[in-house]
Amino acid sequence: MSKRAVDAVFQALFILSDLRFLLRETAPGHDLDEAQQKRAATSIAKVKRQIAIIEEELVR
């Protein structure tokens, strides 16, 4: 596994931790306001980019 892939794994985990924190803030109902929904969407997009890097590095 390349350094780039390893870095992507760690970045994805950090981003998921941020998303987990957001969900803890909104527990127990997880009713996100507009700003929180935007944060969640941004985090999900960032995780997807990291996963794409991981897939690219592992398949080549």
Coordinates of C-alpha atoms in Angstrom, one line a residue:
M1 CA 0.0 0.0 0.0
S2 CA 1.4 3.4 -0.9
K3 CA 1.9 6.3 1.4
R4 CA -0.8 8.2 -0.5
A5 CA -3.3 5.4 0.2
V6 CA -2.4 5.2 3.9
D7 CA -2.8 9.0 4.2
A8 CA -6.2 8.7 2.5
V9 CA -7.3 6.1 5.0
F10 CA -6.3 8.3 7.9
Q11 CA -7.9 11.4 6.4
A12 CA -11.1 9.5 5.8
L13 CA -11.1 8.3 9.5
F14 CA -10.6 11.9 10.7
I15 CA -13.4 13.2 8.5
L16 CA -15.7 10.3 9.8
S17 CA -14.8 11.3 13.3
D18 CA -16.0 14.8 12.6
L19 CA -19.2 13.4 11.2
R20 CA -19.6 11.2 14.3
F21 CA -19.2 14.4 16.5
L22 CA -22.0 16.1 14.5
L23 CA -24.2 13.1 15.1
R24 CA -23.4 13.2 18.8
E25 CA -24.3 16.9 18.9
T26 CA -27.7 16.2 17.4
A27 CA -28.6 13.0 19.4
P28 CA -31.0 11.5 20.1
G29 CA -33.2 12.6 17.2
H30 CA -30.4 13.6 14.7
D31 CA -32.5 16.4 13.4
L32 CA -29.9 18.4 11.5
D33 CA -30.5 22.1 10.7
E34 CA -29.5 23.5 7.4
A35 CA -25.9 24.3 8.4
Q36 CA -25.4 20.9 9.9
Q37 CA -26.8 19.2 6.8
K38 CA -24.3 21.2 4.7
R39 CA -21.5 20.1 7.0
A40 CA -22.6 16.5 6.7
A41 CA -22.8 16.7 2.9
T42 CA -19.3 18.3 2.8
S43 CA -17.9 15.6 5.0
I44 CA -19.4 12.8 3.0
A45 CA -18.0 14.3 -0.2
K46 CA -14.6 14.5 1.3
V47 CA -14.8 10.8 2.5
K48 CA -15.8 9.8 -1.0
R49 CA -12.7 11.6 -2.4
Q50 CA -10.5 9.7 0.1
I51 CA -12.1 6.4 -0.8
A52 CA -11.5 7.1 -4.5
I53 CA -7.8 7.6 -3.7
I54 CA -7.7 4.4 -1.8
E55 CA -9.3 2.5 -4.6
E56 CA -7.0 4.1 -7.2
E57 CA -3.9 3.2 -5.2
L58 CA -5.0 -0.4 -4.4
V59 CA -6.1 -1.3 -7.9
R60 CA -3.1 0.0 -9.8

